[in-house]
Coordinates of C-alpha atoms and ligand atoms in Angstrom, one line a residue:
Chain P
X1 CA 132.8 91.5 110.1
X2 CA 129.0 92.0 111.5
X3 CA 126.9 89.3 112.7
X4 CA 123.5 89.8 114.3
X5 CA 121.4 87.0 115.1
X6 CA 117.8 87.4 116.6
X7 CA 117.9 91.1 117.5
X8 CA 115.3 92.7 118.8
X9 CA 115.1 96.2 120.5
X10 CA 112.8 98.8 120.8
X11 CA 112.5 102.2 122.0
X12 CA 109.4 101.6 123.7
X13 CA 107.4 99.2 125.2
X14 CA 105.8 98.4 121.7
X15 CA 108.1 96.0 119.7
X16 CA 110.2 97.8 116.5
X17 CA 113.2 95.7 115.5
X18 CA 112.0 92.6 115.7
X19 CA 114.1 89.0 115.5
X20 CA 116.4 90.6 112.9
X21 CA 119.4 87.9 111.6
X22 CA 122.0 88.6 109.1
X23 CA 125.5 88.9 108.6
X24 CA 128.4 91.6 106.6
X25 CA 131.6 90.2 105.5
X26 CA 134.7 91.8 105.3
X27 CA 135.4 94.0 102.4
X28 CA 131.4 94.7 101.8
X29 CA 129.3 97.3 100.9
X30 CA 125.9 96.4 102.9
X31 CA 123.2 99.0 101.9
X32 CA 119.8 99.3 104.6
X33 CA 116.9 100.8 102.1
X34 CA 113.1 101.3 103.2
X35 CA 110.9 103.6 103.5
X36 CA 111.3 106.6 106.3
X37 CA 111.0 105.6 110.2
X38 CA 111.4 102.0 109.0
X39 CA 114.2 101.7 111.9
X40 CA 117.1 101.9 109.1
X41 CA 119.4 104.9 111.4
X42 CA 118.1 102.9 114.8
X43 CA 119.9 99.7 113.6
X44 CA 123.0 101.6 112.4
X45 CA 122.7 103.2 115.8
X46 CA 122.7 99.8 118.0
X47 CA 126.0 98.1 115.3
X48 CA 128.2 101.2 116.2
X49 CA 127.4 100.7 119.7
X50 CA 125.0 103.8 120.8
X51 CA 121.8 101.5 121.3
X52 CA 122.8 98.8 123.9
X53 CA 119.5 97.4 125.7
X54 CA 118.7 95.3 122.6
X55 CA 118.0 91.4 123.1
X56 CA 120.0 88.7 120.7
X57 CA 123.3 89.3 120.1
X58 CA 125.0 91.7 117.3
X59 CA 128.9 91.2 116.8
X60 CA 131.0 93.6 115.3
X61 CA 134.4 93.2 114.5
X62 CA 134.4 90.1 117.0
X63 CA 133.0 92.8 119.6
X64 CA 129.4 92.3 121.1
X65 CA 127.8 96.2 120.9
X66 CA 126.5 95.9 123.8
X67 CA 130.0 94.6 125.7
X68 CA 132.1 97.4 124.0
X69 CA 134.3 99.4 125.2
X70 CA 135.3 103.3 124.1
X71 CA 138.4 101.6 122.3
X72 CA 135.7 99.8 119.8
X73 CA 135.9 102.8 118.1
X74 CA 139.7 102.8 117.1
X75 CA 138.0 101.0 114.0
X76 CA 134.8 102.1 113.1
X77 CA 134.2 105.6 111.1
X78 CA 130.7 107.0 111.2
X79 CA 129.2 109.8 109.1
X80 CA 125.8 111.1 110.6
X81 CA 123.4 112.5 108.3
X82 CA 124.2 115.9 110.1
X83 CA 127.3 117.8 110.4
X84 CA 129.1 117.1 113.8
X85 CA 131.7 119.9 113.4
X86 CA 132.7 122.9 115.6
X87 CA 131.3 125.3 113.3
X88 CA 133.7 128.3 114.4
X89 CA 137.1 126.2 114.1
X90 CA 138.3 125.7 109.7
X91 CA 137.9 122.3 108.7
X92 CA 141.7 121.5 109.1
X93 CA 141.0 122.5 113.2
X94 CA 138.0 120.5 113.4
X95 CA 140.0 117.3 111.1
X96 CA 143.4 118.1 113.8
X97 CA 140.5 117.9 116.7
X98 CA 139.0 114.9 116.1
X99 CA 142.2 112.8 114.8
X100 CA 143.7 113.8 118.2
X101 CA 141.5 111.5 119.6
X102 CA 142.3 108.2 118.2
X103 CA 145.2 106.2 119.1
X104 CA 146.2 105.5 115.7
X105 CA 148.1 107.8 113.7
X106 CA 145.5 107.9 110.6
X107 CA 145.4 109.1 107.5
X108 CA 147.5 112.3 106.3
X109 CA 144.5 115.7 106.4
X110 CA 145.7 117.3 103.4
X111 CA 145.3 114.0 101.2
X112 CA 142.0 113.6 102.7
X113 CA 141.0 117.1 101.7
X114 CA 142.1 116.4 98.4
X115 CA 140.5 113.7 97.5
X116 CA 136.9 115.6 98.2
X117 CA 138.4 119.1 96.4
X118 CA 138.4 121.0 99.9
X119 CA 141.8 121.7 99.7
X120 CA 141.1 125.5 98.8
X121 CA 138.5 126.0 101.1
X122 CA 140.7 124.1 104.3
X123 CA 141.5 127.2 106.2
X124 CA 137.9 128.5 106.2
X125 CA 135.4 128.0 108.6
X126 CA 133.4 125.4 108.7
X127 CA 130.0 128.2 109.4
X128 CA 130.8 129.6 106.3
X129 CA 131.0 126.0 104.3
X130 CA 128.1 125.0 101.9
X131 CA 125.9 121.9 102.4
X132 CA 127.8 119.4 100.3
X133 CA 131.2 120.7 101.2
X134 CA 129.8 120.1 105.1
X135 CA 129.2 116.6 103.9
X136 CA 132.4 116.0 101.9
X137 CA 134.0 117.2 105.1
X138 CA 132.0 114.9 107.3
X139 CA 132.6 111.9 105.0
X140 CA 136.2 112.7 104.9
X141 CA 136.3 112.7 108.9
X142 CA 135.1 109.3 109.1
X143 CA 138.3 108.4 107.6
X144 CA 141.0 110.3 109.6
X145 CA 141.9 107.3 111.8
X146 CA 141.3 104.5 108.9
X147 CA 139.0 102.3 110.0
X148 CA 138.0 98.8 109.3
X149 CA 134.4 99.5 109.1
X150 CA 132.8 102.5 107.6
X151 CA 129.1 103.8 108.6
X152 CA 127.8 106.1 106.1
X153 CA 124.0 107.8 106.8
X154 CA 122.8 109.1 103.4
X155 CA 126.3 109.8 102.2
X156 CA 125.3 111.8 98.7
X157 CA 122.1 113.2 99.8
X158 CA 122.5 117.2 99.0
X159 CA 125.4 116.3 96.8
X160 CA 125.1 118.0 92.9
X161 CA 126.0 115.1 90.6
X162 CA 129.8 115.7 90.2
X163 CA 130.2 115.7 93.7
X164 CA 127.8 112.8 94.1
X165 CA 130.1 111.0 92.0
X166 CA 133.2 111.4 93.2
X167 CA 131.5 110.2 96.9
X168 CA 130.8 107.3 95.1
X169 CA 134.0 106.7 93.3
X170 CA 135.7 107.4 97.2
X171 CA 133.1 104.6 98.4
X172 CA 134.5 102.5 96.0
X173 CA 138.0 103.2 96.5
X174 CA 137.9 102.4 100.8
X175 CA 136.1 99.2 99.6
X176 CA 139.1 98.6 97.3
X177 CA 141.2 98.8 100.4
X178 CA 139.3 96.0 102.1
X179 CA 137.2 98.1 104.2
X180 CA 133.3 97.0 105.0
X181 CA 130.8 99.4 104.5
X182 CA 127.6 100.2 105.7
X183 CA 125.6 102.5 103.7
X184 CA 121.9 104.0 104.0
X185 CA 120.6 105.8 101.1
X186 CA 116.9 106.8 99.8
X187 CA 118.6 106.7 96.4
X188 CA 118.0 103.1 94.3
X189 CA 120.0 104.1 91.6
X190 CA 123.4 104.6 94.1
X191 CA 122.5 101.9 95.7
X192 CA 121.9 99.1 92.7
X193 CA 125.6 100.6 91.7
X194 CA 127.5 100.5 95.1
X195 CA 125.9 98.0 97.4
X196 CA 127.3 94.6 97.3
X197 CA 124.3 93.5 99.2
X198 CA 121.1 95.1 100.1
X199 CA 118.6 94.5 102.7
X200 CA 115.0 96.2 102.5
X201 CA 114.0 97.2 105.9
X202 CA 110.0 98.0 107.0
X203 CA 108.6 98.2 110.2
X204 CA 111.7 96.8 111.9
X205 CA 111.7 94.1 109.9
X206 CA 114.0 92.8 106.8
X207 CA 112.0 91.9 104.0
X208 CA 114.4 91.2 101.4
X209 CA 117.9 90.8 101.9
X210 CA 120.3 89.6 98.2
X211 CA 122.2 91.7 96.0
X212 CA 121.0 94.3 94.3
X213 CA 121.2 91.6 90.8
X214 CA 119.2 89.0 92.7
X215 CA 116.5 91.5 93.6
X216 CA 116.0 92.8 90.1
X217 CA 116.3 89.3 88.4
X218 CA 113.4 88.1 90.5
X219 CA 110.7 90.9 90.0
X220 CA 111.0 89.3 86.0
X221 CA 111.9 90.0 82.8
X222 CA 112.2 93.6 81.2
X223 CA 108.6 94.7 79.5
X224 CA 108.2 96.4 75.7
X225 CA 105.6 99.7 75.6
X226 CA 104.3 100.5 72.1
X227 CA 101.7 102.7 70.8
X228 CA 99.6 103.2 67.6
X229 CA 97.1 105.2 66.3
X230 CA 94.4 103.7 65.3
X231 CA 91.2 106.0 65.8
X232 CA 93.2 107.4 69.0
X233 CA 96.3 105.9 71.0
X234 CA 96.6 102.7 72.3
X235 CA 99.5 101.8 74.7
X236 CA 100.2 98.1 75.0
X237 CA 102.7 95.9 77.2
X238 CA 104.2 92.1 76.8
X239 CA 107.3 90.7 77.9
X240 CA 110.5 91.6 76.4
X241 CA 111.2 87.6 76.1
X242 CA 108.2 86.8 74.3
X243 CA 108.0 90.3 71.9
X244 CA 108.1 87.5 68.9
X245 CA 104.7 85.8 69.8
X246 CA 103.4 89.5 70.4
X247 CA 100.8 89.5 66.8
X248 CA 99.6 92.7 67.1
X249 CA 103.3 94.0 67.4
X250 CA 104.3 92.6 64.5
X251 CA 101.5 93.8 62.6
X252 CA 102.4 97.5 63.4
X253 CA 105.9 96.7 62.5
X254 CA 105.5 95.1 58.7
X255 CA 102.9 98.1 58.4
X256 CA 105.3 100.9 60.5
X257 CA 102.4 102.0 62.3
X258 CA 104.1 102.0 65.8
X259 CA 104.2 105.7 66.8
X260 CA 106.6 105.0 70.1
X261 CA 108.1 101.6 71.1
X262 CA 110.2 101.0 74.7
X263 CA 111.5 98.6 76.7
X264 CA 111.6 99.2 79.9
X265 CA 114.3 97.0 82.7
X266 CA 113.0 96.5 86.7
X267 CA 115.0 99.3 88.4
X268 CA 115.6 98.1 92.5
X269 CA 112.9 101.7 92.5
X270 CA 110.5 98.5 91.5
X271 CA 111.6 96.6 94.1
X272 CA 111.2 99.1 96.8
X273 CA 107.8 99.6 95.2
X274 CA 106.4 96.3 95.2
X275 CA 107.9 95.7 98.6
X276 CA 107.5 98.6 100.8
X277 CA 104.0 99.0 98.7
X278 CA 102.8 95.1 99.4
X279 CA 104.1 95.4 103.6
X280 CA 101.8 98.6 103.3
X281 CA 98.6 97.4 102.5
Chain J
X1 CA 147.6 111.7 126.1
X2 CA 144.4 111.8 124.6
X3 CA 143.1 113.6 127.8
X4 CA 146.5 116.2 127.3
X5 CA 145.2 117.0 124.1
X6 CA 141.8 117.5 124.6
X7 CA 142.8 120.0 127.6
X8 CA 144.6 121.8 125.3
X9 CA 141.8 121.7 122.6
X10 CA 139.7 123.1 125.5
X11 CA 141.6 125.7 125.8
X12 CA 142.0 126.4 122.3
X13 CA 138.1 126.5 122.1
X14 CA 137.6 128.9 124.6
X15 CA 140.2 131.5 123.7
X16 CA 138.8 130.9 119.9
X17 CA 135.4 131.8 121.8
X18 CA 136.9 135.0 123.2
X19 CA 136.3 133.6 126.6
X20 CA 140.1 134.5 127.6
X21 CA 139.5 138.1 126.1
X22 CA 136.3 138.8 128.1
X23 CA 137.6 137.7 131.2
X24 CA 141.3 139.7 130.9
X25 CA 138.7 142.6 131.0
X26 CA 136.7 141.2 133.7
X27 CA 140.1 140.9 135.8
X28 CA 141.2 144.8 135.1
X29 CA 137.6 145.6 136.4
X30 CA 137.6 143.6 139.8
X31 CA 141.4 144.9 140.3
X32 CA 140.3 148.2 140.2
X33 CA 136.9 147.5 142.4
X34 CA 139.7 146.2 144.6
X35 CA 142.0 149.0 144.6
X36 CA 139.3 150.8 144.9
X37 CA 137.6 150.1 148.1
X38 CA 139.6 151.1 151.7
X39 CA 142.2 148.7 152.8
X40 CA 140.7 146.7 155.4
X41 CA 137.7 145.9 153.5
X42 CA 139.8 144.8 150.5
X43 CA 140.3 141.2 151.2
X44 CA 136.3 140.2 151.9
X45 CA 135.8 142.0 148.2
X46 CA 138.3 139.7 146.9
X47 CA 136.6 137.0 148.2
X48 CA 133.1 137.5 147.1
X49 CA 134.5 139.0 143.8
X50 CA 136.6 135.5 143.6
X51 CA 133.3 133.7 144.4
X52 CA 130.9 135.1 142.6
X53 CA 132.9 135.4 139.2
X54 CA 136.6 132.8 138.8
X55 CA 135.0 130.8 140.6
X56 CA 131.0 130.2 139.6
X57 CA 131.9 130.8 136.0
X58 CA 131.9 127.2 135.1
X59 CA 128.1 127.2 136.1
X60 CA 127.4 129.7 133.2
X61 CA 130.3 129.0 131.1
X62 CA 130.3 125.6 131.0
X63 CA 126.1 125.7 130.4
X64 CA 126.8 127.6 127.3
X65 CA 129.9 125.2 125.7
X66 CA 127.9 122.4 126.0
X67 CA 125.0 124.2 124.6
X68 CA 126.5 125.4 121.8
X69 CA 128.3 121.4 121.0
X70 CA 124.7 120.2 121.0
X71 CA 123.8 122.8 118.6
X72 CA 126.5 121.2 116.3
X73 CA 125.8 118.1 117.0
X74 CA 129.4 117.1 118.4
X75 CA 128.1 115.0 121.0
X76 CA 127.5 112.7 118.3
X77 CA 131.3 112.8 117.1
X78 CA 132.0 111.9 120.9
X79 CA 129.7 109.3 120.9
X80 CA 131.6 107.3 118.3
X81 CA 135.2 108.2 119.1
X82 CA 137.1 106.7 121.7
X83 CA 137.0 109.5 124.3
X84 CA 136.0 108.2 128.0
X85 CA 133.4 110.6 129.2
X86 CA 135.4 110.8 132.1
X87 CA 138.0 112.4 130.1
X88 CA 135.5 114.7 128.6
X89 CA 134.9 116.0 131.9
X90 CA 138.4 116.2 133.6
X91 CA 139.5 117.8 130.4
X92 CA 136.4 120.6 130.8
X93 CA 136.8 121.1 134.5
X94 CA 140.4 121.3 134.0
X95 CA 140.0 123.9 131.4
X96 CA 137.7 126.3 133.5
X97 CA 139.7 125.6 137.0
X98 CA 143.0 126.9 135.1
X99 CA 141.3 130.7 134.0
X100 CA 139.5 130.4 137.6
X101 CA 143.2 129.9 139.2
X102 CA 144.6 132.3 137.2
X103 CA 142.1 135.5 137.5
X104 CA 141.5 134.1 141.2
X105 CA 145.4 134.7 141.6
X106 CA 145.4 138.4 140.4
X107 CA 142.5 139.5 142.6
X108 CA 143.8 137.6 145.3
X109 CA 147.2 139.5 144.9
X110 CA 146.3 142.6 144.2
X111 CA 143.8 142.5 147.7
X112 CA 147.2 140.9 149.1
X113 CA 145.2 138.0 150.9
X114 CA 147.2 136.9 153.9
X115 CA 146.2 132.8 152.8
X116 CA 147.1 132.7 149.0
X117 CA 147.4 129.2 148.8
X118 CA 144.1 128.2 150.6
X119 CA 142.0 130.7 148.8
X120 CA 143.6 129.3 145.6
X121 CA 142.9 126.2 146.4
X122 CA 139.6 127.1 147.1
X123 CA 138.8 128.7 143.8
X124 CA 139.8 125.2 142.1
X125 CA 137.7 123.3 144.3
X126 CA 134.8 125.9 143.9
X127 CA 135.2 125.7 140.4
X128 CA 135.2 122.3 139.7
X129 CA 131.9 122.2 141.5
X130 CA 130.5 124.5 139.6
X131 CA 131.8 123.5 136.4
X132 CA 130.2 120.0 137.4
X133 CA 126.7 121.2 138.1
X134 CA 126.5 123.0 134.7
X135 CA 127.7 119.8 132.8
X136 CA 125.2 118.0 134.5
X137 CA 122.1 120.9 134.1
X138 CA 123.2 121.7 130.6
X139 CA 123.4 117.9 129.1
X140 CA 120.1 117.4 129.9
X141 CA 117.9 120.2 128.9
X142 CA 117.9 121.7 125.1
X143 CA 117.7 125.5 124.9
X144 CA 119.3 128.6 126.2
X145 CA 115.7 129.5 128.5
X146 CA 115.5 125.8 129.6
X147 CA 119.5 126.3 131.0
X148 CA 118.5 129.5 132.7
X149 CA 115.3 128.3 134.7
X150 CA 117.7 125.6 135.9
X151 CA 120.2 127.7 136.9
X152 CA 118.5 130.4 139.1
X153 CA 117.7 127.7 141.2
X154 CA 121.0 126.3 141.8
X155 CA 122.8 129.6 142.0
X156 CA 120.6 130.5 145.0
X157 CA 120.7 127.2 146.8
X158 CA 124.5 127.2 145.8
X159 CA 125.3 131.4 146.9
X160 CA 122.8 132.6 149.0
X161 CA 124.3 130.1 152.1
X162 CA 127.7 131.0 151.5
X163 CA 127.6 134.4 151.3
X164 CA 125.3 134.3 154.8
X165 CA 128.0 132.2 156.0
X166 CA 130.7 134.8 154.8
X167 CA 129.5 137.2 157.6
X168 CA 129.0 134.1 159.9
X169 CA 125.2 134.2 159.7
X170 CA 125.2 130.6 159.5
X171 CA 123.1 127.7 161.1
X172 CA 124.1 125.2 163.4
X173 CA 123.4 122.5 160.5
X174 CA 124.6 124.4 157.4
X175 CA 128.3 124.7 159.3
X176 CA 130.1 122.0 157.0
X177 CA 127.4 122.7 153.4
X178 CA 130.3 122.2 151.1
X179 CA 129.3 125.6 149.4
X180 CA 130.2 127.1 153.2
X181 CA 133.5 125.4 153.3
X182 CA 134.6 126.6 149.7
X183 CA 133.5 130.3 150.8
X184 CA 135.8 129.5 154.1
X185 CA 138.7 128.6 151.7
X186 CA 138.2 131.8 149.7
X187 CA 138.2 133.6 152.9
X188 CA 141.5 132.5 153.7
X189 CA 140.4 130.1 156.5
X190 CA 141.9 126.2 156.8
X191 CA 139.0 124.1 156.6
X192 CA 138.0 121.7 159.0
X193 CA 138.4 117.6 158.2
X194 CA 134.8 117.2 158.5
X195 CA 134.4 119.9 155.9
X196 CA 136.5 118.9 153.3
X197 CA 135.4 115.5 153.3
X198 CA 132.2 116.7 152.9
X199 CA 133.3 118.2 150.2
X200 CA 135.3 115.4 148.7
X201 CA 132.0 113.6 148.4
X202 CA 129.9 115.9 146.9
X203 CA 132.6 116.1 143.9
X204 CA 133.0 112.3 143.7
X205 CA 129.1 112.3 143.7
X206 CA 128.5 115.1 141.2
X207 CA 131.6 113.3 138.9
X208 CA 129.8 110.5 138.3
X209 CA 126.1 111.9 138.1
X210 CA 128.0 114.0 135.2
X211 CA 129.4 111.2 133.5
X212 CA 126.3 109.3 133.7
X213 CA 124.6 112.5 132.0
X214 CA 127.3 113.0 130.0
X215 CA 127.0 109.3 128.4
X216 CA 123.3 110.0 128.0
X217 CA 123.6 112.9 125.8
X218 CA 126.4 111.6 123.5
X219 CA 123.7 108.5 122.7
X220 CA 120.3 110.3 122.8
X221 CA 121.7 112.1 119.3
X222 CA 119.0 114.5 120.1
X223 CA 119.7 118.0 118.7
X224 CA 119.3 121.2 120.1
X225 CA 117.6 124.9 119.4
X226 CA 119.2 127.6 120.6
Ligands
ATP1 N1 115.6 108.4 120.3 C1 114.4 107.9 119.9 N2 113.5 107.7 120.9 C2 112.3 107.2 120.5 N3 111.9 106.9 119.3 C3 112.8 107.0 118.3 C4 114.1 107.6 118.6 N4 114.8 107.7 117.4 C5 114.0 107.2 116.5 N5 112.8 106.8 117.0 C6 111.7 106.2 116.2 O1 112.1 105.0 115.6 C7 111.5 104.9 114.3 C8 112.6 104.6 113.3 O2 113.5 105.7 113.2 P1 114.8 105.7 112.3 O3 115.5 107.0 112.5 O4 115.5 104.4 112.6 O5 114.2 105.7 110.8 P2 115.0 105.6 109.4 O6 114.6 104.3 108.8 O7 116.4 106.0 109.6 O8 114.2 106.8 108.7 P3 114.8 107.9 107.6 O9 114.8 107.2 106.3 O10 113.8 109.0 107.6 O11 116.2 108.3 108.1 C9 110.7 106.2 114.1 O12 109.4 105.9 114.3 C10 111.2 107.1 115.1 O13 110.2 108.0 115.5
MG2 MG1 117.7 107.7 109.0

């Protein structure tokens, strides 16, 4: 579905995106994490087209960005992290408006409204809409014309948590359907659950790239907290796989002196640690 | 099709905006300034009333839609659909030339004009001028002040010759300045070849200055303050 091979671009003179090479397949959910300003919304920018003085080449949907044509986007869907709506026509208007301009006939608006619970709330305007029903609404207008590939900036940022969930459950759904999806999010638990893939982007550059499995394998295994009192608190560490060689632990256990005992699994939150934390320094 | 609907969305827009209201009240107004004034001084009203208002509005009226989308960031939405910003254009020009032709028509009637169809034809050339220059101004600035210092500017270099020219105080050299030649219209008079080929190429010109602008602000993403 994407490939890029050796991009580079940059806004200025000073390089940003540097030598970049990966690929998406069909049917994927690709997520772009890193820090802010790492250049994750500049690279979404230049695969659905906008950016198009970058050096290498970056295919999407057999289509090189920079050759495209306005009828590349028959089959891409983009949500911004902002709402792109007329603010004075309802949501149905604004979904009418912007289906109007595809080709294809797209997807029925009062399923689509549906599915995010803006049905009742259809026929207001979109001025008078709350933060996460604007961003239902914009999620759900990336779909009107049913694209192929699906560009989502920060798709359950000021989402509560039902809401969150049922964007997530929709995310899972379009990839049910085949669809590809790219997906950039500052939250590593929603990614680690959606994203097929993940790439770790900082300063331009991809520092990691597996799934979200592979990542977390490779920082090690889990890690076991205790404490005891013994004149004050200690707090002590070891491996989860090597708890049985741990003396001291089982000390505290035949004498049930351990006042707390965890374990504790890598979260990809480590990951972004130890890599945005080591490219820091 | 897709540039029939958006025309009509256009449309849709502005009446939603109360644009079609305001100027239905605007039309009453200058029938009555008409009506008002004695009979032989009734068509040169209607002909700075149709310059100066049906057909300059697109400079202000324009400036303000395409304010007001950045403000909402639907350049964006453009940006990633499949509209041709050349479409975009046709279908905003189009939009302001048909309420320009239509309150154009009314004054023009009611003054009884003895050239309807030139001075018609002149509003929709006027208009699309206009309606040009404020696409162009208005995509690349970002607040309401910013679009008014711009303006001032090209209202005077665009009125102050034409309405000169209107009571033939007019230079050697400014005798085909498109502007002149759209006033000529609105005065009823047949332009000459020279003239309106003149003024041919300053819309082809300003067409595709605007869509260059046009694709400029659908990629910056930049937002706006109003
Ligand atoms: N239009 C622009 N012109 C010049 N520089 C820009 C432009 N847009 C972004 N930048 C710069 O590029 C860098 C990367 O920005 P980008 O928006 O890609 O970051 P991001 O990874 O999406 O961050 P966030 O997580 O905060 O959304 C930043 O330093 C930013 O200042
Ligand atoms: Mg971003």
């Amino acid at each position: 579905m994407i490939q890029v091979s050796n991009l580079s671009f940059s806004y200025t003179k000073k390089p940003f995106i540097s030598d970049m090479t990966f690929s998406v397949s069909k049917g994927e959910i690709f997520g772009f994490l890193g820090p802010s300003g790492a250049g994750k919304s500049t690279l979404q920018k230049i695969l659905i087209g906008m950016l198009t003085t970058y050096q290498g080449s970056v295919k999407v949907n057999g289509i090189e960005c920079k050759e495209r044509t306005k009828s590349f986007y028959e089959e891409i869907g983009v949500d911004f992290e902002f709402s792109t709506m007329y603010e004075k026509l309802t949501a149905r208007e604004n979904l009418e408006f912007f289906r109007s301009l595809y080709q294809k006939k797209g997807r029925p608006i009062n399923t689509l409204l549906e599915m995010v619970g803006l049905e009742q709330d259809a026929d207001k305007r979109v001025s008078e809409y709350s933060k996460g029903m604007k961003s239902r609404l914009n999620f759900i207008k990336a779909l009107l014309h049913d694209p192929v590939l699906l560009c989502l900036d920060e798709p359950t940022s000021g989402l509560d948590p039902t809401n969150s969930r049922m964007m997530k459950n929709l995310i899972l759904a379009e990839r049910a359907k085949g669809k590809t999806i790219l997906l950039t999010t500052h939250n590593m638990q929603d990614a680690a659950e959606l994203c097929d893939r993940v790439a770790f982007i900082v300063g331009g550059k991809i520092c990691a790239l597996d799934s979200p499995h592979n990542l977390i394998m490779s920082r090690g295994a889990a890690t076991v907290t205790y404490t005891w009192l013994d004149n004050g608190e200690h707090s002590i560490s070891c491996p989860l796989n090597q708890i049985s060689s741990d003396e001291q632990l089982r000390k505290l256990i035949a004498e049930n002196r351990l006042q707390s005992i965890h374990s504790s699994e890598p979260t990809l939150n480590d990951i972004f640690m130890d890599i945005t934390g080591r490219t820091l320094l | 099709m897709r540039l029939r609907g958006l025309f009509l969305w256009d449309i849709r827009f502005q009446a939603k905006y109360g644009f079609y209201f305001l100027y239905a009240v605007l039309t009453v107004i200058y029938t009555i300034i008409i009506l008002a004034v004695p009979e032989n001084w009734r068509e040169k009203t209607a002909t700075v009333l149709i310059f100066s208002d049906p057909a300059a509005m697109g400079l202000f009226f324009m400036g303000a839609i395409i304010l007001l989308e950045k403000s909402q960031h639907t350049p964006c939405a453009f940006a990633v659909s499949p509209v041709r910003p050349a479409e975009y254009i046709i279908s905003k020009v189009g939009s302001l030339a048909t309420v320009s032709f239509v309150v154009a028509a009314a004054l023009a009637l009611a003054a009884d004009v003895t050239n309807l169809c030139i001075v018609l034809l002149g509003t929709v050339i006027s208009s699309t001028i206009f309606t040009l220059l404020a696409i162009i101004i208005a995509t690349n600035i970002i607040s309401l002040n910013q679009f008014i210092l711009w303006v001032v500017p090209v209202e005077i270099l665009c009125f102050v010759p034409a309405i000169l020219h209107l009571f033939q105080i007019t230079p050697g050299w400014l005798r085909h300045y498109p502007l002149n030649v759209c006033m000529e219209m609105l005065a009823g008079f047949t332009p000459s070849i020279a003239g309106i080929f003149l003024v041919m190429v300053l819309i082809v010109f300003l067409f595709f200055l605007s869509k260059h602008c046009v694709v400029k602000m659908w990629n910056g993403m930049g937002g706006v303050k109003l």
